[in-house]
Short mmCIF file of C-alpha atoms in Angstrom, two decimals:
data_model
loop_
_atom_site.label_atom_id
_atom_site.label_comp_id
_atom_site.label_asym_id
_atom_site.label_seq_id
_atom_site.Cartn_x
_atom_site.Cartn_y
_atom_site.Cartn_z
CA MET U 128 -17.44 -65.26 213.21
CA LYS U 129 -14.28 -63.36 214.18
CA LEU U 130 -12.64 -61.44 211.39
CA SER U 131 -8.90 -61.88 211.16
CA LYS U 132 -6.98 -58.69 211.74
CA GLN U 133 -5.17 -57.44 208.64
CA PRO U 134 -1.49 -56.70 209.25
CA THR U 135 -0.68 -53.02 209.28
CA GLN U 136 1.29 -52.08 206.15
CA THR U 137 4.53 -50.26 206.99
CA VAL U 138 5.42 -47.59 204.47
CA PRO U 139 8.95 -46.33 203.85
CA PRO U 140 9.94 -43.44 206.15
CA TYR U 141 10.11 -40.98 203.24
CA LEU U 142 6.35 -41.33 202.44
CA ASN U 143 3.44 -39.45 204.00
CA LEU U 144 5.61 -36.61 205.23
CA ASN U 145 3.74 -33.43 206.13
CA PRO U 146 5.13 -30.35 204.44
CA GLU U 147 3.76 -27.96 207.03
CA ALA U 148 5.21 -29.99 209.92
CA ALA U 149 8.52 -30.17 208.01
CA ALA U 150 8.53 -26.40 207.62
CA ALA U 151 7.91 -25.93 211.33
CA ARG U 152 11.05 -27.88 212.12
CA LEU U 153 13.26 -25.64 209.98
CA PRO U 154 15.50 -23.03 211.64
CA ASP U 155 15.43 -19.35 210.62
CA PRO U 156 17.30 -18.71 207.37
CA ILE U 157 21.07 -18.99 207.75
CA ASP U 158 23.27 -15.97 207.11
CA THR U 159 27.03 -15.86 206.75
CA THR U 160 27.66 -15.05 210.41
CA ARG U 161 26.37 -18.48 211.37
CA PHE U 162 29.30 -20.04 209.50
CA ALA U 163 31.67 -18.01 211.66
CA LYS U 164 29.93 -19.31 214.81
CA ALA U 165 30.14 -22.89 213.53
CA ALA U 166 33.81 -22.42 212.69
CA ALA U 167 34.48 -21.05 216.18
CA PHE U 168 32.80 -24.03 217.80
CA CYS U 169 34.78 -26.41 215.57
CA ALA U 170 38.05 -24.65 216.33
CA LYS U 171 37.41 -25.03 220.07
CA GLY U 172 36.46 -28.66 219.67
CA ARG U 173 39.40 -29.37 217.38
CA GLU U 174 41.78 -27.94 219.99
CA ASP U 175 40.15 -30.03 222.71
CA LEU U 176 40.28 -33.24 220.67
CA ALA U 177 43.88 -32.60 219.56
CA ARG U 178 45.04 -32.20 223.12
CA ARG U 179 43.97 -35.76 223.87
CA GLY U 180 47.13 -36.73 222.03
CA TYR U 181 49.16 -33.93 223.49
CA ALA U 182 50.95 -33.25 226.73
CA PRO U 183 49.04 -31.35 229.51
CA ASP U 184 50.55 -28.04 228.43
CA GLY U 185 49.17 -28.54 224.92
CA GLN U 186 52.52 -29.39 223.27
CA LYS U 187 53.05 -32.71 221.55
CA ARG U 188 55.94 -34.75 222.79
CA LEU U 189 57.33 -37.94 221.36
CA ARG U 190 57.18 -40.85 223.73
CA LYS U 191 60.31 -42.84 224.75
CA PHE U 192 61.32 -46.17 223.24
CA SER U 193 62.01 -49.32 225.21
CA THR U 194 65.02 -51.61 224.92
CA TRP U 195 62.61 -54.19 223.40
CA GLU U 196 61.52 -51.75 220.66
CA ILE U 197 65.04 -50.50 219.93
CA THR U 198 66.49 -53.96 219.49
CA LYS U 199 63.44 -55.35 217.62
CA TYR U 200 62.81 -52.42 215.27
CA LEU U 201 65.49 -49.70 215.31
CA ILE U 202 69.03 -50.92 215.87
CA PRO U 203 70.05 -54.45 214.74
CA VAL U 204 71.62 -55.62 218.00
CA ALA U 205 70.57 -58.20 220.62
CA PRO U 206 69.19 -56.77 223.94
CA ALA U 207 72.04 -58.36 225.95
CA HIS U 208 74.65 -56.85 223.60
CA LEU U 209 73.09 -53.40 223.89
CA ARG U 210 73.25 -53.68 227.70
CA ARG U 211 76.93 -54.73 227.51
CA VAL U 212 77.77 -51.77 225.23
CA LEU U 213 75.96 -49.30 227.57
CA LYS U 214 77.81 -50.67 230.57
CA ALA U 215 81.16 -50.44 228.78
CA ASN U 216 80.45 -46.93 227.55
CA PRO U 217 79.05 -44.79 230.40
CA GLU U 218 79.27 -41.69 228.20
CA LEU U 219 76.51 -43.08 225.98
CA PRO U 220 72.83 -42.41 226.89
CA GLN U 221 71.87 -44.92 229.57
CA GLY U 222 68.11 -44.50 229.37
CA GLU U 223 65.62 -44.43 232.19
CA GLY U 224 64.19 -47.28 234.23
CA ASP U 225 65.36 -50.11 236.46
CA GLY U 226 66.82 -53.49 235.53
CA GLY U 227 66.81 -54.60 231.96
CA SER U 228 63.88 -52.41 230.86
CA LYS U 229 65.31 -49.07 229.85
CA TRP U 230 63.52 -46.31 227.98
CA PHE U 231 65.27 -43.91 225.58
CA THR U 232 64.31 -40.70 223.78
CA LEU U 233 64.62 -40.76 219.99
CA GLU U 234 67.51 -38.31 220.26
CA GLU U 235 69.28 -40.90 222.43
CA VAL U 236 68.47 -43.67 219.97
CA LEU U 237 70.06 -41.59 217.19
CA THR U 238 73.17 -41.17 219.33
CA LEU U 239 73.33 -44.94 219.86
CA ARG U 240 72.95 -45.47 216.08
CA GLN U 241 75.98 -43.27 215.49
CA HIS U 242 78.02 -45.18 218.01
CA PHE U 243 77.19 -48.60 216.54
CA ALA U 244 77.84 -47.24 213.05
CA SER U 245 81.43 -46.33 214.06
CA GLU U 246 82.11 -49.23 216.46
CA GLY U 247 79.75 -51.99 215.43
CA VAL U 248 79.88 -54.88 212.95
CA SER U 249 80.57 -53.57 209.42
CA THR U 250 78.01 -55.95 207.78
CA LYS U 251 75.06 -54.48 209.70
CA GLU U 252 73.05 -51.40 208.69
CA TYR U 253 73.09 -49.12 211.72
CA LEU U 254 72.55 -46.03 209.59
CA PRO U 255 70.33 -46.06 206.51
CA TYR U 256 71.80 -45.82 203.05
CA ARG U 257 72.18 -42.42 201.43
CA PRO U 258 75.15 -41.49 199.16
CA LYS U 259 77.04 -38.47 200.42
CA GLU U 260 76.99 -36.87 196.97
CA ALA U 261 73.24 -37.32 196.49
CA GLN U 262 70.60 -34.74 197.32
CA ALA U 263 67.40 -35.32 199.19
CA LYS U 264 64.64 -37.15 197.35
CA VAL U 265 61.31 -35.37 197.11
CA VAL U 266 58.24 -37.59 197.56
CA SER U 267 54.75 -36.38 196.68
CA VAL U 268 51.79 -38.23 198.05
CA ALA U 269 48.85 -37.31 195.81
CA ASN U 270 45.45 -38.29 194.50
CA PHE U 271 42.56 -35.92 193.82
CA LYS U 272 40.07 -38.17 195.61
CA GLY U 273 39.76 -37.43 199.31
CA GLY U 274 39.75 -40.07 201.99
CA VAL U 275 42.18 -42.41 200.30
CA GLY U 276 44.87 -42.17 203.00
CA LYS U 277 47.20 -39.50 201.57
CA THR U 278 47.97 -37.78 204.87
CA SER U 279 48.21 -40.96 206.98
CA THR U 280 50.49 -42.54 204.37
CA ALA U 281 52.73 -39.52 204.17
CA ALA U 282 52.85 -39.12 207.96
CA HIS U 283 53.66 -42.77 208.63
CA LEU U 284 56.30 -42.91 205.98
CA ALA U 285 57.88 -39.77 207.40
CA MET U 286 57.88 -41.30 210.88
CA SER U 287 59.19 -44.62 209.56
CA ALA U 288 62.04 -42.78 207.84
CA ALA U 289 62.80 -40.82 211.02
CA LEU U 290 62.92 -43.94 213.11
CA ASP U 291 65.20 -45.45 210.45
CA GLY U 292 67.66 -42.60 211.00
CA TYR U 293 66.88 -40.28 208.09
CA LYS U 294 66.43 -36.53 208.45
CA VAL U 295 62.98 -35.59 207.09
CA LEU U 296 61.17 -32.48 206.05
CA VAL U 297 57.36 -32.64 205.67
CA ILE U 298 55.60 -29.93 203.67
CA ASP U 299 51.85 -29.66 204.21
CA LEU U 300 50.16 -28.24 201.09
CA ASP U 301 46.61 -28.98 202.16
CA SER U 302 44.86 -25.98 203.71
CA GLN U 303 42.89 -28.33 205.95
CA GLY U 304 46.17 -28.80 207.82
CA SER U 305 45.66 -32.40 208.98
CA MET U 306 49.37 -33.20 208.60
CA THR U 307 50.24 -30.05 210.56
CA SER U 308 47.98 -31.25 213.41
CA ILE U 309 49.55 -34.69 213.41
CA LEU U 310 53.00 -33.15 213.72
CA GLY U 311 51.91 -30.56 216.31
CA GLY U 312 52.71 -27.58 214.10
CA SER U 313 51.77 -24.01 214.89
CA VAL U 314 50.78 -22.01 211.76
CA PRO U 315 49.27 -18.62 212.65
CA ASP U 316 48.72 -17.40 209.08
CA GLU U 317 49.71 -18.04 205.45
CA TRP U 318 53.07 -16.39 205.97
CA SER U 319 54.12 -19.52 207.93
CA THR U 320 53.25 -21.79 204.97
CA VAL U 321 54.75 -22.25 201.51
CA PHE U 322 52.72 -19.30 200.26
CA PRO U 323 55.47 -16.67 200.71
CA LEU U 324 58.08 -19.00 199.13
CA ILE U 325 56.02 -19.39 195.96
CA ALA U 326 55.24 -15.66 196.03
CA LYS U 327 59.03 -15.03 196.36
CA ASP U 328 59.63 -17.18 193.22
CA PHE U 329 57.18 -15.07 191.27
CA ALA U 330 58.63 -11.84 192.65
CA LYS U 331 62.16 -12.90 191.56
CA SER U 332 60.84 -13.58 188.04
CA VAL U 333 59.19 -10.14 187.97
CA THR U 334 62.42 -8.55 189.15
CA ALA U 335 64.38 -10.27 186.39
CA GLU U 336 61.76 -9.22 183.84
CA ASN U 337 61.90 -5.64 185.00
CA GLU U 338 65.61 -5.50 184.44
CA VAL U 339 65.02 -6.46 180.82
CA ARG U 340 62.22 -3.94 180.51
CA ARG U 341 64.30 -1.13 181.97
CA ALA U 342 67.06 -1.85 179.46
CA GLY U 343 64.52 -1.68 176.64
CA GLY U 344 62.79 1.47 177.97
CA GLN U 345 59.47 -0.45 178.66
CA ALA U 346 57.12 0.03 181.57
CA GLU U 347 57.93 -2.17 184.55
CA ILE U 348 55.62 -4.65 186.28
CA PRO U 349 54.80 -3.30 189.75
CA LEU U 350 55.66 -5.31 192.83
CA ASP U 351 52.93 -4.95 195.40
CA GLU U 352 53.47 -5.03 199.15
CA THR U 353 52.92 -8.81 199.35
CA LEU U 354 55.57 -9.54 196.76
CA GLN U 355 58.05 -7.13 198.26
CA GLU U 356 57.59 -8.76 201.66
CA ALA U 357 57.92 -12.26 200.12
CA LEU U 358 61.33 -11.33 198.70
CA GLN U 359 62.60 -11.08 202.32
CA VAL U 360 61.31 -14.55 203.32
CA SER U 361 63.63 -17.53 203.56
CA SER U 362 62.57 -21.16 203.80
CA ARG U 363 64.30 -21.08 207.21
CA ASN U 364 61.59 -18.57 208.33
CA VAL U 365 58.79 -21.09 207.77
CA ILE U 366 60.47 -24.43 208.59
CA GLN U 367 59.63 -25.39 212.18
CA LYS U 368 60.85 -28.13 214.50
CA THR U 369 58.45 -30.82 215.59
CA HIS U 370 58.31 -33.16 218.55
CA TRP U 371 60.31 -35.56 216.41
CA PRO U 372 63.97 -34.60 216.59
CA ASN U 373 64.65 -35.48 212.95
CA ILE U 374 61.38 -34.35 211.37
CA ASP U 375 60.83 -30.69 210.43
CA LEU U 376 57.70 -29.19 209.08
CA ILE U 377 56.39 -26.45 206.81
CA GLY U 378 52.81 -26.36 207.98
CA ALA U 379 49.49 -25.34 206.45
CA GLN U 380 46.38 -23.56 207.53
CA LEU U 381 43.14 -22.33 205.91
CA ASN U 382 44.58 -19.16 204.33
CA LEU U 383 46.96 -21.28 202.24
CA TYR U 384 44.02 -21.94 199.96
CA TRP U 385 44.27 -18.39 198.65
CA ALA U 386 47.42 -19.54 196.80
CA GLU U 387 45.05 -21.42 194.42
CA PHE U 388 43.57 -18.04 193.40
CA GLN U 389 46.69 -15.94 193.50
CA ILE U 390 49.01 -18.17 191.45
CA PRO U 391 46.96 -17.92 188.26
CA VAL U 392 46.62 -14.14 188.76
CA TRP U 393 50.43 -13.88 188.95
CA ARG U 394 50.78 -16.06 185.89
CA MET U 395 48.47 -13.73 183.95
CA GLY U 396 50.65 -10.83 184.95
CA LEU U 397 53.82 -12.52 183.69
CA ARG U 398 53.21 -15.28 181.22
CA SER U 399 56.86 -16.32 181.21
CA TRP U 400 56.71 -17.31 184.95
CA PRO U 401 56.77 -21.12 185.22
CA LEU U 402 54.15 -21.38 187.96
CA TRP U 403 54.76 -25.13 188.38
CA ASP U 404 58.37 -24.51 189.52
CA GLY U 405 57.76 -22.34 192.56
CA LEU U 406 58.23 -25.17 194.98
CA THR U 407 61.08 -26.78 193.10
CA ASN U 408 63.03 -23.52 192.93
CA PHE U 409 63.09 -22.76 196.64
CA LEU U 410 64.02 -26.36 197.47
CA GLU U 411 66.98 -26.10 195.11
CA ASP U 412 67.99 -22.46 195.52
CA GLU U 413 67.91 -22.32 199.30
CA GLY U 414 69.84 -25.50 199.99
CA VAL U 415 66.88 -27.40 201.38
CA LEU U 416 67.77 -30.48 199.34
CA ASP U 417 71.15 -30.57 201.02
CA ASP U 418 69.76 -30.19 204.59
CA TYR U 419 67.52 -33.23 204.52
CA ASP U 420 67.46 -36.85 203.33
CA ILE U 421 63.79 -37.05 202.33
CA ILE U 422 61.17 -34.34 201.73
CA PHE U 423 57.52 -35.49 201.85
CA LEU U 424 54.85 -33.36 200.22
CA ASP U 425 51.32 -33.89 201.49
CA THR U 426 48.92 -32.56 198.84
CA PRO U 427 45.27 -31.39 198.86
CA PRO U 428 42.61 -33.65 197.32
CA ALA U 429 42.51 -31.69 194.05
CA LEU U 430 44.73 -31.19 191.06
CA GLY U 431 45.13 -27.47 191.74
CA TYR U 432 48.20 -25.24 191.47
CA LEU U 433 49.71 -26.38 194.79
CA THR U 434 49.38 -30.03 193.74
CA ILE U 435 50.91 -29.23 190.33
CA ASN U 436 53.86 -27.64 192.16
CA ALA U 437 54.20 -30.73 194.36
CA LEU U 438 54.07 -33.10 191.36
CA ALA U 439 56.58 -31.05 189.41
CA ALA U 440 58.99 -31.02 192.33
CA ALA U 441 58.68 -34.76 193.04
CA ASP U 442 61.27 -37.44 192.33
CA ILE U 443 58.93 -40.14 193.64
CA LEU U 444 55.13 -40.04 193.30
CA LEU U 445 52.97 -42.17 195.58
CA VAL U 446 49.27 -42.47 194.85
CA PRO U 447 47.17 -44.02 197.65
CA LEU U 448 43.76 -45.54 196.80
CA GLY U 449 41.31 -47.94 198.36
CA ALA U 450 40.43 -51.29 196.78
CA SER U 451 37.07 -50.18 195.47
CA PHE U 452 35.69 -49.55 191.96
CA LEU U 453 35.05 -45.85 192.62
CA GLU U 454 38.57 -45.21 193.93
CA PHE U 455 40.12 -47.21 191.06
CA ASP U 456 38.04 -45.20 188.57
CA SER U 457 38.93 -41.91 190.21
CA THR U 458 42.62 -42.75 190.28
CA GLY U 459 42.54 -43.61 186.64
CA ARG U 460 41.07 -40.20 185.96
CA PHE U 461 43.75 -38.70 188.17
CA PHE U 462 46.47 -40.23 185.97
CA ASP U 463 44.65 -39.02 182.89
CA MET U 464 44.56 -35.50 184.23
CA LEU U 465 48.25 -35.71 185.14
CA TYR U 466 48.98 -36.65 181.56
CA SER U 467 46.91 -33.86 180.01
CA THR U 468 48.20 -31.23 182.46
CA PHE U 469 51.90 -31.91 182.22
CA ALA U 470 51.82 -32.79 178.47
CA SER U 471 50.08 -29.44 177.87
CA ILE U 472 52.81 -27.60 179.82
CA GLU U 473 55.50 -29.41 177.83
CA ASP U 474 53.86 -28.60 174.51
CA GLY U 475 53.39 -24.94 175.33
CA GLU U 476 56.90 -24.39 176.72
CA ASN U 477 58.64 -26.40 174.06
CA ALA U 478 56.98 -24.51 171.20
CA SER U 479 58.60 -21.30 172.48
CA ARG U 480 61.88 -23.07 173.26
CA ARG U 481 62.15 -24.43 169.78
CA ALA U 482 61.47 -20.95 168.38
CA ALA U 483 64.33 -19.63 170.49
CA SER U 484 66.65 -22.57 169.65
CA LEU U 485 66.63 -23.62 173.33
CA PRO U 486 66.70 -27.25 174.59
CA GLU U 487 63.26 -28.70 175.24
CA MET U 488 61.90 -29.40 178.69
CA LYS U 489 60.52 -32.75 179.92
CA PHE U 490 58.89 -33.74 183.18
CA GLU U 491 60.27 -36.98 184.62
CA TRP U 492 59.82 -38.92 187.81
CA ASP U 493 62.19 -41.52 189.19
CA VAL U 494 59.29 -43.87 190.04
CA VAL U 495 55.51 -43.78 190.43
CA ARG U 496 53.63 -46.20 192.68
CA ALA U 497 49.94 -46.62 193.55
CA ILE U 498 49.42 -48.01 197.08
CA VAL U 499 46.29 -49.83 198.20
CA THR U 500 45.38 -48.50 201.63
CA ARG U 501 42.81 -49.54 204.27
CA PHE U 502 42.82 -53.03 202.79
CA ASP U 503 40.41 -55.70 204.02
CA ALA U 504 41.54 -59.02 202.58
CA SER U 505 38.29 -60.74 203.47
CA GLN U 506 36.21 -58.40 201.25
CA GLN U 507 38.53 -56.64 198.82
CA THR U 508 40.99 -59.18 197.50
CA ASP U 509 39.26 -59.67 194.14
CA MET U 510 39.00 -55.92 193.48
CA ALA U 511 42.60 -55.43 194.57
CA ASN U 512 43.75 -58.14 192.16
CA VAL U 513 41.87 -56.38 189.34
CA ILE U 514 43.48 -53.07 190.20
CA GLN U 515 46.88 -54.78 190.35
CA ALA U 516 46.38 -56.30 186.93
CA TYR U 517 45.42 -53.03 185.25
CA PHE U 518 47.97 -50.73 186.94
CA GLY U 519 50.76 -53.31 186.53
CA ASP U 520 54.19 -51.89 187.41
CA PHE U 521 52.56 -48.76 188.83
CA MET U 522 51.36 -50.80 191.81
CA ASN U 523 53.08 -51.49 195.12
CA ALA U 524 53.21 -55.20 195.81
CA TYR U 525 52.16 -54.79 199.43
CA ARG U 526 48.57 -53.83 200.33
CA GLN U 527 48.34 -51.79 203.49
CA ASP U 528 45.92 -53.45 205.87
CA TYR U 529 43.58 -51.54 208.15
CA THR U 530 44.05 -52.64 211.75
CA ALA U 531 42.65 -51.70 215.19
CA LEU U 532 45.91 -50.03 215.96
CA VAL U 533 45.59 -47.71 213.02
CA GLY U 534 42.06 -46.67 214.01
CA GLN U 535 42.88 -46.03 217.66
CA ALA U 536 45.99 -44.06 216.89
CA GLY U 537 44.04 -41.87 214.45
CA GLU U 538 41.42 -41.12 217.14
CA GLN U 539 44.26 -39.78 219.36
CA VAL U 540 45.76 -37.58 216.62
CA ASN U 541 48.87 -39.78 216.67
CA GLY U 542 50.71 -41.86 214.17
CA ILE U 543 51.02 -45.57 215.06
CA TYR U 544 54.72 -45.06 215.75
CA GLU U 545 53.77 -42.54 218.41
CA ALA U 546 51.43 -44.99 220.11
CA ASP U 547 52.76 -46.64 223.26
CA TYR U 548 52.66 -50.42 222.71
CA ARG U 549 51.80 -50.93 226.40
CA GLU U 550 48.32 -49.53 225.67
CA PHE U 551 47.64 -52.39 223.27
CA ASN U 552 47.67 -56.12 223.20
CA ARG U 553 51.24 -56.98 222.10
CA GLU U 554 50.03 -58.98 219.15
CA THR U 555 47.72 -56.13 218.02
CA TYR U 556 50.63 -53.69 218.25
CA VAL U 557 53.03 -55.90 216.30
CA ARG U 558 50.44 -56.64 213.61
CA GLY U 559 49.45 -52.97 213.30
CA ARG U 560 53.02 -51.76 213.14
CA GLU U 561 53.95 -54.38 210.59
CA THR U 562 51.30 -52.88 208.28
CA PHE U 563 53.25 -49.65 207.95
CA ASP U 564 56.70 -51.27 208.34
CA ARG U 565 56.04 -53.28 205.20
CA THR U 566 54.82 -50.21 203.31
CA TYR U 567 57.98 -48.38 204.42
CA ALA U 568 60.18 -51.30 203.44
CA GLU U 569 58.83 -51.23 199.85
CA PHE U 570 59.16 -47.44 199.74
CA LYS U 571 62.72 -47.61 201.12
CA GLU U 572 63.73 -50.08 198.44
CA LEU U 573 62.49 -47.58 195.82
CA LEU U 574 64.34 -44.71 197.57
CA ILE U 575 67.72 -46.31 197.86
CA GLY U 576 67.42 -47.75 194.37
CA CYS U 577 66.84 -44.24 192.97
CA TRP U 578 69.84 -42.91 194.92
CA TRP U 579 72.05 -45.73 193.71
CA ARG U 580 71.00 -45.21 190.13
CA ASP U 581 71.65 -41.46 190.34
CA VAL U 582 75.20 -42.04 191.60
CA ASN U 583 76.26 -45.14 189.69
CA LEU U 584 74.43 -44.94 186.34
CA GLU U 585 73.27 -41.41 185.53
CA GLY U 586 76.63 -40.01 186.59
CA ASN U 587 78.31 -42.17 183.88
CA ASP U 588 76.10 -41.02 181.03
#
């Protein structure tokens, strides 16, 4: 009689492991120099990968835009009418290419916008709305959970606004510098970031305090070499041009993280310094709000001192999140921390203001919106509906889909607006672009509504 063979039982891969064999596979203990070696390898690889989206000389350049793109997305004219206008006005940019397919730089598109704004049909919007008497709006994109799409949302909104004709400044406050990479920025050290501008704000407060102390015969607060140097820095020293003609950048790099340690030290040295206003003050005092239409602040994934500065400076707060329970839960905690942080600042400041018979301070934002990003309607609709129900008027109506175009552009260190549509199926490109166009459309409605309210309602109070 033949015995039947018993099936071999398969155990999970984490059982029956041999400790001695496991120890034999371990490397020698790691010391700190190995981190430097890993960082050097990553830096070399990062440069190599970044150049895949760059020109051969390592510099990013913005592609040109076709007649099809210009008339479909940028300037509200028919292709045939654009060709007639170009033929009748040889002094205008004529583009490159043969026949009806011409390609234009964005600088040339902006010139064409100006021409149509002065010569075109008065009922069409050739230039985007912005009241002459209004200052730039500051937009913070923030959430203390990483991976929710803060940088990609900020980058694509900045590019959308630039294509729409606005002049944009992007300030990267994340020491990882992802936004800086997307915009091709060069940031050799922390003195090319916002660090010296916040240091300058503290140094100015110390200088003012020392004048009071001298008058009262008190010992002065010393200004160290860093603070003395910061007093000589202007925002113009750190703002750099990008490959987009109407997007400028204040970049970030790893050393910017030291600001998170230095800001509280400065505050301890001068308790009257409002550490949350460092960013706001240089934007206002140095005329930056008059030089641009929109200023986007890309924040680190933490509610640190740089993020607090960004939130305090913001007119509009955008909070990206994915349609998942964990991201919904984390975002709720983010709002809770915003409340406790800024309410605490208000309480502390207003106690001293009341004692001195001064008007009380109050933080206010024109509008706050949470934006669902990387949305997959086939799997996340129910959760997105729940999030929508709980956040109510804090939520954007449009949910930003994840498409193949978004993924491929990200692999090439490009925004989708930098991607050449000829490299994609036309339908894929149109659908992918529409994802961010609709997000921008909802943002733009908020933006122009805030400007209109500023000029027409608040000015009459």
